[in-house]
Amino acid sequence: GQQLNQSPQSMFIQEGEDVSMNCTSSSIFNTWLWYKQDPGEGPVLLIALYKAGELTSNGRLTAQFGITRKDSFLNISASIPSDVGIYFCAGYTGANSKLTFGKGITLSVRP
Amino acid sequence: SQTIHQWPATLVQPVGSPLSLECTVEGTSNPNLYWYRQAAGRGLQLLFYSVGIGQISSEVPQNLSASRPQDRQFILSSKKLLLSDSGFYLCAWGTGTGGNEQYFGPGTRLTVT
């Protein structure tokens, strides 16, 4: 079945640094979504991407829909302590009502 | 605007006891509804989804069941809980159109003892 690969499992950065995460697949997706989950809460949708090559920003976050439609990346600039959490990518093929999720990357920000 | 509620927020239940978790959505009609389980703060496992009243699709065999008695209500149940049912249960709703964006509730932390 379809899988989304996110690695590494954990990332540790210094406050103020930029960080980039990517999400890859062997399958093509029509939509890429990025979510952030704070501890003990439900994931929150950060950015949605709908077209190959699309680059979208949300504050300090920027995400891109890969040209091949098999990958996406998320950049966080000038990280702050509240950026800690688990970042999930998700893809939608359009074929059914389900999303395919990556396993997530846990981000830690050292002050 | 749309709002999604889950209750209870936390639950501690003994092995073998029944379970009922409820999810309701406000501010939208005929949403797709989803139940996910998350173990140890990691990946999201899709358990059930529904595209309409009375329509339930099961993703994994297990001792859980789901029902959708009303358009914006989704219930997760079990007749007898197992230790392995412990986890963080998340309900989500989606429009099912466009990019199929899903929006998650606050979750229920279930501990089976």
Short mmCIF file of C-alpha atoms in Angstrom, two decimals:
data_model
loop_
_atom_site.label_atom_id
_atom_site.label_comp_id
_atom_site.label_asym_id
_atom_site.label_seq_id
_atom_site.Cartn_x
_atom_site.Cartn_y
_atom_site.Cartn_z
CA GLY A 1 0.00 0.00 0.00
CA GLN A 2 0.92 3.65 -0.01
CA GLN A 3 3.47 4.81 2.53
CA LEU A 4 4.88 8.17 3.42
CA ASN A 5 8.43 8.24 4.73
CA GLN A 6 9.49 10.80 7.29
CA SER A 7 12.94 10.69 8.81
CA PRO A 8 14.66 11.07 11.11
CA GLN A 9 12.21 10.15 13.88
CA SER A 10 13.51 13.01 16.05
CA MET A 11 15.26 16.31 15.40
CA PHE A 12 17.00 18.57 17.88
CA ILE A 13 17.74 22.17 16.99
CA GLN A 14 18.78 25.38 18.72
CA GLU A 15 16.30 28.20 19.14
CA GLY A 16 16.64 30.59 16.22
CA GLU A 17 17.79 27.93 13.75
CA ASP A 18 15.95 26.97 10.61
CA VAL A 19 14.86 23.36 10.11
CA SER A 20 13.71 21.42 7.08
CA MET A 21 11.68 18.21 7.03
CA ASN A 22 10.74 16.18 4.05
CA CYS A 23 8.23 13.52 3.24
CA THR A 24 8.70 11.05 0.43
CA SER A 25 6.69 8.32 -1.20
CA SER A 26 6.85 5.90 -4.10
CA SER A 27 3.24 6.83 -4.89
CA ILE A 28 1.81 9.97 -6.45
CA PHE A 29 -0.44 12.21 -4.38
CA ASN A 30 -2.83 14.95 -5.46
CA THR A 31 -2.70 16.83 -2.16
CA TRP A 32 -0.03 17.17 0.51
CA LEU A 33 -0.88 18.27 4.02
CA TRP A 34 1.33 19.16 6.97
CA TYR A 35 0.11 18.86 10.56
CA LYS A 36 1.61 19.72 13.93
CA GLN A 37 0.67 17.94 17.13
CA ASP A 38 1.38 19.47 20.52
CA PRO A 39 1.75 17.04 23.45
CA GLY A 40 -1.61 15.68 24.58
CA GLU A 41 -3.59 17.40 21.83
CA GLY A 42 -4.97 16.59 18.41
CA PRO A 43 -2.95 17.40 15.27
CA VAL A 44 -3.56 20.82 13.75
CA LEU A 45 -3.44 21.46 10.02
CA LEU A 46 -0.60 23.85 9.20
CA ILE A 47 -0.43 23.96 5.42
CA ALA A 48 -2.24 22.32 2.50
CA LEU A 49 -0.71 21.98 -0.98
CA TYR A 50 -2.78 21.21 -4.05
CA LYS A 51 -0.57 21.52 -7.14
CA ALA A 52 2.82 20.13 -8.12
CA GLY A 53 5.48 22.77 -7.57
CA GLU A 54 3.26 24.85 -5.30
CA LEU A 55 5.08 26.79 -2.59
CA THR A 56 2.95 28.00 0.32
CA SER A 57 3.82 29.95 3.45
CA ASN A 58 2.11 30.29 6.80
CA GLY A 59 4.09 32.70 8.96
CA ARG A 60 7.50 31.17 9.58
CA LEU A 61 6.47 27.94 7.88
CA THR A 62 6.96 27.24 4.19
CA ALA A 63 5.99 24.05 2.42
CA GLN A 64 6.37 22.83 -1.13
CA PHE A 65 4.59 20.23 -3.23
CA GLY A 66 7.28 18.31 -5.12
CA ILE A 67 7.34 18.42 -8.90
CA THR A 68 7.15 14.63 -9.15
CA ARG A 69 4.10 14.65 -6.82
CA LYS A 70 5.90 12.05 -4.72
CA ASP A 71 7.36 14.33 -2.09
CA SER A 72 6.88 17.47 -0.06
CA PHE A 73 8.98 19.46 2.37
CA LEU A 74 8.30 21.76 5.29
CA ASN A 75 10.67 24.51 6.41
CA ILE A 76 10.48 26.28 9.74
CA SER A 77 12.53 29.44 9.98
CA ALA A 78 13.88 31.10 13.11
CA SER A 79 12.59 28.35 15.41
CA ILE A 80 11.13 29.21 18.79
CA PRO A 81 10.39 26.97 21.81
CA SER A 82 6.69 26.65 20.92
CA ASP A 83 7.65 24.92 17.67
CA VAL A 84 8.25 21.71 19.65
CA GLY A 85 5.90 18.91 18.76
CA ILE A 86 5.34 16.15 16.25
CA TYR A 87 5.11 17.13 12.59
CA PHE A 88 3.13 14.82 10.33
CA CYS A 89 2.89 14.87 6.58
CA ALA A 90 -0.19 13.41 4.90
CA GLY A 91 -1.08 12.71 1.31
CA TYR A 92 -4.35 12.32 -0.53
CA THR A 93 -4.61 10.43 -3.81
CA GLY A 94 -8.19 11.38 -4.59
CA ALA A 95 -9.14 7.74 -4.91
CA ASN A 96 -10.99 7.35 -1.60
CA SER A 97 -11.83 9.24 1.56
CA LYS A 98 -8.63 8.43 3.41
CA LEU A 99 -5.38 10.23 4.03
CA THR A 100 -2.02 8.47 4.17
CA PHE A 101 0.05 9.75 7.09
CA GLY A 102 3.78 9.65 7.71
CA LYS A 103 4.96 8.44 11.11
CA GLY A 104 5.89 11.94 12.16
CA ILE A 105 9.03 13.78 13.23
CA THR A 106 9.39 14.91 16.84
CA LEU A 107 11.02 18.33 16.93
CA SER A 108 12.82 19.59 20.03
CA VAL A 109 14.03 23.18 20.29
CA ARG A 110 16.79 24.00 22.76
CA PRO A 111 16.56 27.52 24.22
CA SER B 1 -16.99 27.92 11.94
CA GLN B 2 -16.64 24.21 12.53
CA THR B 3 -15.91 22.67 15.91
CA ILE B 4 -15.20 19.08 16.86
CA HIS B 5 -15.71 17.72 20.36
CA GLN B 6 -14.60 14.50 21.98
CA TRP B 7 -15.42 13.09 25.38
CA PRO B 8 -14.33 12.05 27.76
CA ALA B 9 -10.90 13.65 27.68
CA THR B 10 -9.35 10.89 29.76
CA LEU B 11 -10.58 7.47 30.78
CA VAL B 12 -9.19 4.66 32.91
CA GLN B 13 -10.99 1.35 32.45
CA PRO B 14 -10.30 -2.20 33.66
CA VAL B 15 -9.64 -5.02 31.24
CA GLY B 16 -12.88 -6.62 30.12
CA SER B 17 -15.03 -3.54 30.67
CA PRO B 18 -17.05 -1.88 27.89
CA LEU B 19 -16.07 1.33 26.13
CA SER B 20 -17.93 4.20 24.53
CA LEU B 21 -16.16 7.27 23.16
CA GLU B 22 -18.16 10.02 21.54
CA CYS B 23 -17.30 12.56 18.88
CA THR B 24 -19.55 15.34 17.62
CA VAL B 25 -19.02 17.99 14.99
CA GLU B 26 -20.69 21.40 14.78
CA GLY B 27 -20.93 23.85 11.94
CA THR B 28 -20.92 21.49 8.97
CA SER B 29 -23.25 19.01 7.32
CA ASN B 30 -22.60 15.49 6.07
CA PRO B 31 -18.93 15.43 7.07
CA ASN B 32 -16.70 12.43 6.62
CA LEU B 33 -15.81 11.19 10.10
CA TYR B 34 -12.75 9.25 11.20
CA TRP B 35 -11.42 7.44 14.29
CA TYR B 36 -7.65 7.15 14.71
CA ARG B 37 -5.55 5.62 17.45
CA GLN B 38 -2.12 6.88 18.40
CA ALA B 39 0.20 4.78 20.54
CA ALA B 40 3.11 6.27 22.49
CA GLY B 41 2.84 9.70 20.83
CA ARG B 42 3.77 8.32 17.42
CA GLY B 43 1.96 7.47 14.22
CA LEU B 44 -1.75 7.72 13.53
CA GLN B 45 -3.55 4.45 12.84
CA LEU B 46 -6.88 4.80 11.05
CA LEU B 47 -9.46 2.59 12.74
CA PHE B 48 -12.80 3.49 11.14
CA TYR B 49 -14.24 6.06 8.80
CA SER B 50 -17.72 7.01 7.71
CA VAL B 51 -18.96 8.93 4.70
CA GLY B 52 -22.58 9.03 5.87
CA ILE B 53 -25.09 7.96 8.51
CA GLY B 54 -24.94 4.22 9.06
CA GLN B 55 -21.97 3.82 6.69
CA ILE B 56 -18.88 2.52 8.50
CA SER B 57 -15.64 1.26 6.99
CA SER B 58 -13.27 -0.69 9.20
CA GLU B 59 -9.57 -0.50 8.54
CA VAL B 60 -8.12 -3.01 10.98
CA PRO B 61 -9.55 -6.13 12.61
CA GLN B 62 -9.91 -5.63 16.33
CA ASN B 63 -12.40 -5.74 19.17
CA LEU B 64 -13.54 -2.18 18.55
CA SER B 65 -16.58 -1.05 16.59
CA ALA B 66 -17.91 2.29 15.39
CA SER B 67 -21.34 3.69 14.77
CA ARG B 68 -22.76 6.87 13.29
CA PRO B 69 -26.28 7.29 14.63
CA GLN B 70 -26.57 10.92 13.51
CA ASP B 71 -24.98 13.01 10.75
CA ARG B 72 -22.49 14.70 13.04
CA GLN B 73 -22.01 12.05 15.71
CA PHE B 74 -19.46 9.26 15.65
CA ILE B 75 -19.11 6.69 18.42
CA LEU B 76 -16.30 4.24 19.13
CA SER B 77 -17.22 1.21 21.22
CA SER B 78 -15.95 -2.01 22.63
CA LYS B 79 -17.74 -4.76 24.51
CA LYS B 80 -14.61 -5.92 26.34
CA LEU B 81 -11.45 -3.86 26.52
CA LEU B 82 -7.98 -5.38 26.18
CA LEU B 83 -4.74 -3.98 27.60
CA SER B 84 -3.63 -3.33 24.02
CA ASP B 85 -6.56 -0.93 23.53
CA SER B 86 -4.77 1.69 25.60
CA GLY B 87 -3.82 4.76 23.61
CA PHE B 88 -4.80 8.21 22.44
CA TYR B 89 -7.99 8.16 20.37
CA LEU B 90 -8.55 10.94 17.91
CA CYS B 91 -11.67 11.77 15.99
CA ALA B 92 -11.44 13.84 12.82
CA TRP B 93 -13.84 15.29 10.31
CA GLY B 94 -13.31 16.08 6.66
CA THR B 95 -15.29 17.46 3.78
CA GLY B 96 -14.29 14.60 1.51
CA THR B 97 -13.86 17.09 -1.32
CA GLY B 98 -10.94 19.13 -2.63
CA GLY B 99 -7.82 18.03 -0.84
CA ASN B 100 -9.69 15.91 1.73
CA GLU B 101 -8.31 18.02 4.55
CA GLN B 102 -9.09 16.48 7.93
CA TYR B 103 -9.53 18.36 11.19
CA PHE B 104 -8.89 16.65 14.47
CA GLY B 105 -10.58 16.76 17.84
CA PRO B 106 -8.74 17.13 21.15
CA GLY B 107 -8.50 13.37 21.68
CA THR B 108 -9.32 10.91 24.45
CA ARG B 109 -6.55 9.31 26.48
CA LEU B 110 -7.61 5.74 27.30
CA THR B 111 -5.71 3.65 29.82
CA VAL B 112 -6.78 0.04 30.24
CA THR B 113 -5.60 -1.44 33.53
#
